[in-house]
CSV table of C-alpha atoms and ligand atoms in Angstrom, one decimal:
chain,number,residue,atom,x,y,z
A,476,MET,CA,24.4,-0.1,8.9
A,477,ARG,CA,26.8,-2.7,7.5
A,478,ARG,CA,25.8,-3.9,4.1
A,479,CYS,CA,25.9,-7.7,3.8
A,480,PHE,CA,28.8,-8.8,1.6
A,481,ILE,CA,28.8,-12.2,0.0
A,482,ALA,CA,31.9,-13.3,-1.8
A,483,GLY,CA,32.6,-16.4,-3.7
A,484,ASN,CA,36.1,-17.9,-3.5
A,485,TRP,CA,36.4,-20.2,-6.5
A,486,LYS,CA,39.9,-21.4,-5.3
A,487,MET,CA,41.7,-23.4,-8.0
A,488,ASN,CA,38.6,-24.2,-10.1
A,489,LYS,CA,37.4,-23.1,-13.5
A,490,THR,CA,39.1,-22.5,-16.8
A,491,VAL,CA,38.4,-19.3,-18.5
A,492,ALA,CA,35.7,-20.8,-20.6
A,493,GLU,CA,34.1,-22.4,-17.5
A,494,SER,CA,34.4,-19.2,-15.6
A,495,LEU,CA,32.6,-17.3,-18.4
A,496,ALA,CA,29.8,-19.8,-18.5
A,497,LEU,CA,29.3,-19.5,-14.7
A,498,VAL,CA,29.3,-15.8,-14.8
A,499,ARG,CA,26.8,-15.6,-17.5
A,500,GLU,CA,24.3,-17.4,-15.4
A,501,LEU,CA,25.3,-15.8,-12.1
A,502,ARG,CA,24.7,-12.2,-13.4
A,503,GLY,CA,21.0,-12.8,-13.7
A,504,ALA,CA,20.7,-15.0,-10.6
A,505,VAL,CA,21.9,-12.3,-8.2
A,506,SER,CA,20.8,-9.1,-9.9
A,507,MET,CA,17.8,-8.6,-7.7
A,508,VAL,CA,19.8,-7.9,-4.5
A,509,ARG,CA,21.6,-4.9,-6.1
A,510,ASP,CA,21.1,-2.4,-3.3
A,511,ARG,CA,20.8,-4.7,-0.3
A,512,VAL,CA,23.7,-7.1,-0.7
A,513,GLU,CA,27.2,-6.6,-2.1
A,514,VAL,CA,28.4,-9.5,-4.1
A,515,ALA,CA,31.8,-10.4,-5.4
A,516,ILE,CA,33.6,-13.4,-7.0
A,517,ALA,CA,37.2,-14.5,-6.8
A,518,PRO,CA,38.0,-16.6,-9.9
A,519,PRO,CA,41.6,-17.9,-10.5
A,520,PHE,CA,44.1,-15.4,-11.8
A,521,THR,CA,43.9,-16.7,-15.4
A,522,ALA,CA,40.2,-15.9,-15.7
A,523,LEU,CA,40.3,-12.5,-14.0
A,524,GLN,CA,40.5,-10.4,-17.1
A,525,ALA,CA,37.8,-12.2,-19.1
A,526,VAL,CA,35.5,-12.3,-16.1
A,527,ALA,CA,36.0,-8.6,-15.5
A,528,LYS,CA,34.7,-7.9,-19.0
A,529,ALA,CA,31.8,-10.3,-18.5
A,530,LEU,CA,30.8,-8.5,-15.2
A,531,GLU,CA,30.6,-5.1,-16.8
A,532,ASP,CA,27.3,-3.3,-15.8
A,533,SER,CA,26.5,-6.1,-13.3
A,534,ASN,CA,26.2,-5.9,-9.5
A,535,ILE,CA,29.1,-8.4,-9.0
A,536,GLY,CA,32.5,-7.2,-8.0
A,537,LEU,CA,35.8,-8.9,-8.8
A,538,ALA,CA,38.3,-10.2,-6.2
A,539,ALA,CA,41.6,-12.0,-6.6
A,540,GLN,CA,42.6,-14.8,-4.2
A,541,ASN,CA,46.0,-13.5,-3.2
A,542,CYS,CA,48.9,-11.2,-4.4
A,543,HIS,CA,52.5,-10.5,-3.6
A,544,PHE,CA,53.6,-7.7,-1.3
A,545,GLU,CA,56.0,-6.1,-3.8
A,546,GLY,CA,54.6,-4.0,-6.7
A,547,SER,CA,56.9,-5.8,-9.3
A,548,GLY,CA,60.2,-7.5,-9.4
A,549,ALA,CA,62.1,-10.9,-9.6
A,550,PHE,CA,59.4,-13.1,-7.9
A,551,THR,CA,58.9,-15.9,-10.3
A,552,GLY,CA,55.4,-17.2,-10.3
A,553,GLU,CA,53.9,-14.4,-8.2
A,554,VAL,CA,51.3,-11.7,-9.2
A,555,ALA,CA,51.5,-8.1,-8.0
A,556,ALA,CA,48.7,-6.0,-6.8
A,557,PRO,CA,48.9,-3.3,-9.6
A,558,MET,CA,48.4,-6.1,-12.1
A,559,LEU,CA,45.2,-7.2,-10.3
A,560,LYS,CA,43.9,-3.6,-10.2
A,561,GLU,CA,44.7,-3.2,-14.0
A,562,VAL,CA,42.5,-6.2,-14.9
A,563,GLY,CA,39.6,-4.9,-12.8
A,564,CYS,CA,39.9,-6.3,-9.3
A,565,SER,CA,38.5,-4.3,-6.4
A,566,TRP,CA,39.3,-6.8,-3.7
A,567,VAL,CA,42.0,-9.3,-2.8
A,568,ILE,CA,41.5,-12.2,-0.4
A,569,LEU,CA,44.6,-12.4,1.9
A,570,GLY,CA,45.7,-14.9,4.4
A,571,HIS,CA,43.4,-17.7,3.5
A,572,SER,CA,44.1,-20.7,5.6
A,573,GLU,CA,45.0,-22.7,2.5
A,574,ARG,CA,47.7,-20.1,1.8
A,575,ARG,CA,48.9,-20.4,5.4
A,576,GLN,CA,48.7,-24.2,5.5
A,577,TYR,CA,50.2,-25.1,2.1
A,578,PHE,CA,52.3,-22.1,1.2
A,579,GLY,CA,53.7,-21.0,4.5
A,580,GLU,CA,52.0,-17.6,4.6
A,581,THR,CA,52.2,-15.8,7.9
A,582,ASP,CA,50.5,-12.8,9.6
A,583,GLU,CA,53.6,-10.8,8.9
A,584,GLY,CA,53.3,-11.6,5.1
A,585,VAL,CA,49.6,-10.8,5.1
A,586,ASN,CA,50.4,-7.5,6.9
A,587,LYS,CA,52.8,-6.6,4.0
A,588,ARG,CA,50.3,-7.7,1.4
A,589,ILE,CA,47.6,-5.5,2.8
A,590,GLY,CA,49.9,-2.6,2.1
A,591,ALA,CA,50.4,-3.6,-1.5
A,592,VAL,CA,46.7,-4.0,-2.0
A,593,VAL,CA,45.8,-0.6,-0.5
A,594,LYS,CA,48.6,1.1,-2.4
A,595,ALA,CA,47.2,-0.3,-5.7
A,596,GLY,CA,43.8,1.1,-4.9
A,597,MET,CA,42.0,-2.1,-3.9
A,598,LEU,CA,40.7,-3.4,-0.6
A,599,PRO,CA,41.7,-6.6,1.3
A,600,ILE,CA,39.5,-9.4,2.6
A,601,VAL,CA,41.7,-10.6,5.5
A,602,CYS,CA,41.1,-14.2,6.6
A,603,VAL,CA,41.7,-15.5,10.1
A,604,GLY,CA,40.6,-18.7,11.8
A,605,GLU,CA,41.8,-21.5,14.1
A,606,THR,CA,42.5,-25.2,13.4
A,607,LEU,CA,40.6,-28.0,15.0
A,608,ALA,CA,43.5,-28.7,17.4
A,609,GLU,CA,43.5,-25.0,18.4
A,610,ARG,CA,39.7,-25.0,19.0
A,611,GLU,CA,39.8,-28.2,21.0
A,612,GLY,CA,42.7,-26.9,23.0
A,613,GLY,CA,40.6,-23.9,24.0
A,614,LYS,CA,42.9,-21.5,22.0
A,615,THR,CA,40.4,-20.1,19.4
A,616,LEU,CA,40.2,-16.5,20.7
A,617,GLU,CA,44.0,-16.4,21.4
A,618,VAL,CA,44.8,-17.6,17.9
A,619,VAL,CA,42.3,-15.2,16.2
A,620,THR,CA,43.6,-12.3,18.4
A,621,ARG,CA,47.2,-13.0,17.3
A,622,GLN,CA,46.1,-13.2,13.6
A,623,VAL,CA,44.0,-10.1,13.6
A,624,LYS,CA,46.6,-8.0,15.5
A,625,GLY,CA,49.4,-9.4,13.3
A,626,CYS,CA,47.7,-8.8,10.0
A,627,LEU,CA,46.3,-5.3,10.8
A,628,ALA,CA,49.3,-3.9,12.7
A,629,GLY,CA,50.2,-0.4,11.6
A,630,TYR,CA,47.1,0.3,9.5
A,631,SER,CA,45.1,3.4,10.5
A,632,ALA,CA,41.4,3.8,11.2
A,633,VAL,CA,41.0,5.7,7.9
A,634,GLN,CA,42.5,2.8,6.0
A,635,GLY,CA,40.8,0.1,8.0
A,636,GLU,CA,37.2,1.3,7.8
A,637,LYS,CA,36.9,-0.2,4.4
A,638,PHE,CA,38.7,-3.5,5.1
A,639,VAL,CA,36.7,-6.7,5.3
A,640,LEU,CA,37.7,-9.5,7.7
A,641,ALA,CA,36.7,-13.1,7.2
A,642,TYR,CA,36.5,-15.6,10.1
A,643,GLU,CA,37.0,-19.0,8.6
A,644,PRO,CA,37.6,-21.8,11.2
A,645,VAL,CA,39.9,-24.2,9.3
A,646,TRP,CA,38.0,-27.2,10.5
A,647,ALA,CA,34.9,-26.0,8.8
A,648,ILE,CA,36.5,-25.3,5.4
A,649,GLY,CA,35.4,-27.8,2.7
A,650,THR,CA,34.4,-30.4,5.4
A,651,GLY,CA,30.7,-29.8,5.6
A,652,LYS,CA,31.1,-28.9,9.3
A,653,THR,CA,29.9,-25.4,9.8
A,654,ALA,CA,30.5,-23.5,13.1
A,655,THR,CA,27.2,-23.1,14.8
A,656,SER,CA,25.9,-19.6,14.6
A,657,ARG,CA,26.7,-19.1,18.3
A,658,GLN,CA,30.2,-20.3,17.9
A,659,ALA,CA,30.7,-18.0,14.9
A,660,GLN,CA,29.1,-15.0,16.6
A,661,GLU,CA,31.3,-15.5,19.6
A,662,VAL,CA,34.4,-15.1,17.4
A,663,HIS,CA,33.0,-12.3,15.3
A,664,ALA,CA,32.1,-10.3,18.4
A,665,HIS,CA,35.6,-10.8,19.7
A,666,ILE,CA,37.1,-9.7,16.3
A,667,ARG,CA,34.9,-6.5,16.5
A,668,MET,CA,36.2,-5.9,20.0
A,669,LEU,CA,39.8,-6.1,18.7
A,670,LEU,CA,38.9,-3.7,15.9
A,671,LYS,CA,37.5,-1.3,18.5
A,672,GLU,CA,40.8,-1.5,20.5
A,673,GLN,CA,42.8,-0.7,17.3
A,674,TRP,CA,40.5,1.8,15.5
A,675,GLY,CA,37.8,2.9,17.9
A,676,ALA,CA,34.1,2.1,18.1
A,677,GLY,CA,33.0,4.1,15.1
A,678,VAL,CA,35.3,2.2,12.7
A,679,ALA,CA,34.8,-1.2,14.4
A,680,ASP,CA,31.1,-0.7,13.8
A,681,GLN,CA,31.6,-0.2,10.1
A,682,VAL,CA,34.0,-3.0,9.3
A,683,ARG,CA,32.3,-6.0,7.8
A,684,ILE,CA,33.2,-9.5,9.1
A,685,GLN,CA,32.4,-12.4,6.9
A,686,TYR,CA,32.0,-15.9,8.0
A,687,GLY,CA,33.4,-18.7,5.9
A,688,GLY,CA,33.5,-22.5,6.2
A,689,SER,CA,30.8,-24.8,4.6
A,690,VAL,CA,28.3,-22.0,4.1
A,691,LYS,CA,25.4,-23.5,2.2
A,692,ALA,CA,21.9,-22.4,1.1
A,693,ASP,CA,20.5,-24.1,4.1
A,694,ASN,CA,22.6,-22.6,6.9
A,695,ALA,CA,23.3,-19.1,5.5
A,696,ALA,CA,20.2,-17.4,6.8
A,697,GLU,CA,20.9,-18.5,10.4
A,698,LEU,CA,24.6,-17.4,10.2
A,699,LEU,CA,23.7,-14.1,8.6
A,700,GLY,CA,21.1,-13.5,11.2
A,701,MET,CA,23.7,-13.1,13.9
A,702,PRO,CA,24.5,-9.5,14.9
A,703,ASP,CA,28.2,-9.5,14.1
A,704,ILE,CA,28.1,-11.7,10.9
A,705,ASP,CA,28.0,-9.3,8.0
A,706,GLY,CA,28.4,-11.7,5.1
A,707,ALA,CA,29.9,-14.9,3.9
A,708,LEU,CA,33.0,-16.0,2.1
A,709,VAL,CA,31.7,-19.0,0.3
A,710,GLY,CA,33.9,-21.8,-1.3
A,711,GLY,CA,32.3,-24.9,-2.7
A,712,ALA,CA,28.8,-23.5,-2.9
A,713,SER,CA,30.0,-20.5,-4.9
A,714,LEU,CA,30.7,-22.8,-7.9
A,715,LYS,CA,27.0,-23.6,-8.3
A,716,VAL,CA,24.7,-20.8,-9.5
A,717,ALA,CA,21.6,-21.9,-7.6
A,718,ASP,CA,23.4,-22.4,-4.4
A,719,PHE,CA,25.4,-19.2,-4.5
A,720,ALA,CA,22.2,-17.2,-5.5
A,721,ALA,CA,20.4,-18.8,-2.6
A,722,ILE,CA,23.1,-17.7,-0.1
A,723,VAL,CA,23.1,-14.2,-1.6
A,724,LYS,CA,19.4,-14.0,-1.1
A,725,ALA,CA,19.4,-15.6,2.4
A,726,LYS,CA,19.4,-12.3,4.3
A,727,GLY,CA,15.9,-11.8,3.1
B,802,13P,P1,33.9,-24.0,1.7
B,802,13P,O1,32.7,-23.1,1.6
B,802,13P,O2,34.0,-24.9,0.6
B,802,13P,O3,33.9,-24.7,3.1
B,802,13P,O4,35.2,-23.0,1.7
B,802,13P,C1,35.2,-21.9,2.5
B,802,13P,C2,36.4,-21.0,2.1
B,802,13P,O5,37.5,-21.5,2.3
B,802,13P,C3,36.1,-19.7,1.5
B,802,13P,O6,37.2,-19.0,1.4
């Protein structure tokens, strides 16, 4: 059985003080799902260390929103995976569409970053998803196939079984337009088929695939009720305690 995994991507929001205030409330608000649902949050880099301390003895894990593919070096402005591990991260979100769209990240770059994350002893949340033009052009499955294959190339089944994928249709991010549960399920099932091709049925069956894109308290239960949707990567709604807690509890 795949354990439901709800992660909050805070994006470029919250100072350290604001992050700590949010975490203080969040700890209590999601504590009751301890065994049933895995929960993680991804604050901005500057808040990671303080938030890690504030999460001690809670059921909330810590994720970073990106990292560089080298372990150290002359890469001004970048953050390396071992640095994230040191401050308490267990997960790193990679290949988010905002990174792809605004910062030129590619499947090849994500592929290299996965290696750095794994080497540092963390796990990746690998994001894929089509733009509106690609969906309207009937290219959704083709695009997602290219992204999944490009990002995961070269990783073994043993490494991959603990990876998390996130299907985030770009047109649904921050727009209030959610994919219908059927649209999302179709892509999730396709991703699982690709995982099966690469790693075999046993591993494909274990890998969790989150949905992301305008997940809210009122649509989470339906999305999470689909057979291949194993969690959510939540943006805007993860910044509000009541909304995030409601999503965490949506699986029932
Ligand atoms: P929203 O939930 O704000 O649409 O963002 C989704 C997302 O990008 C999560 O990574």
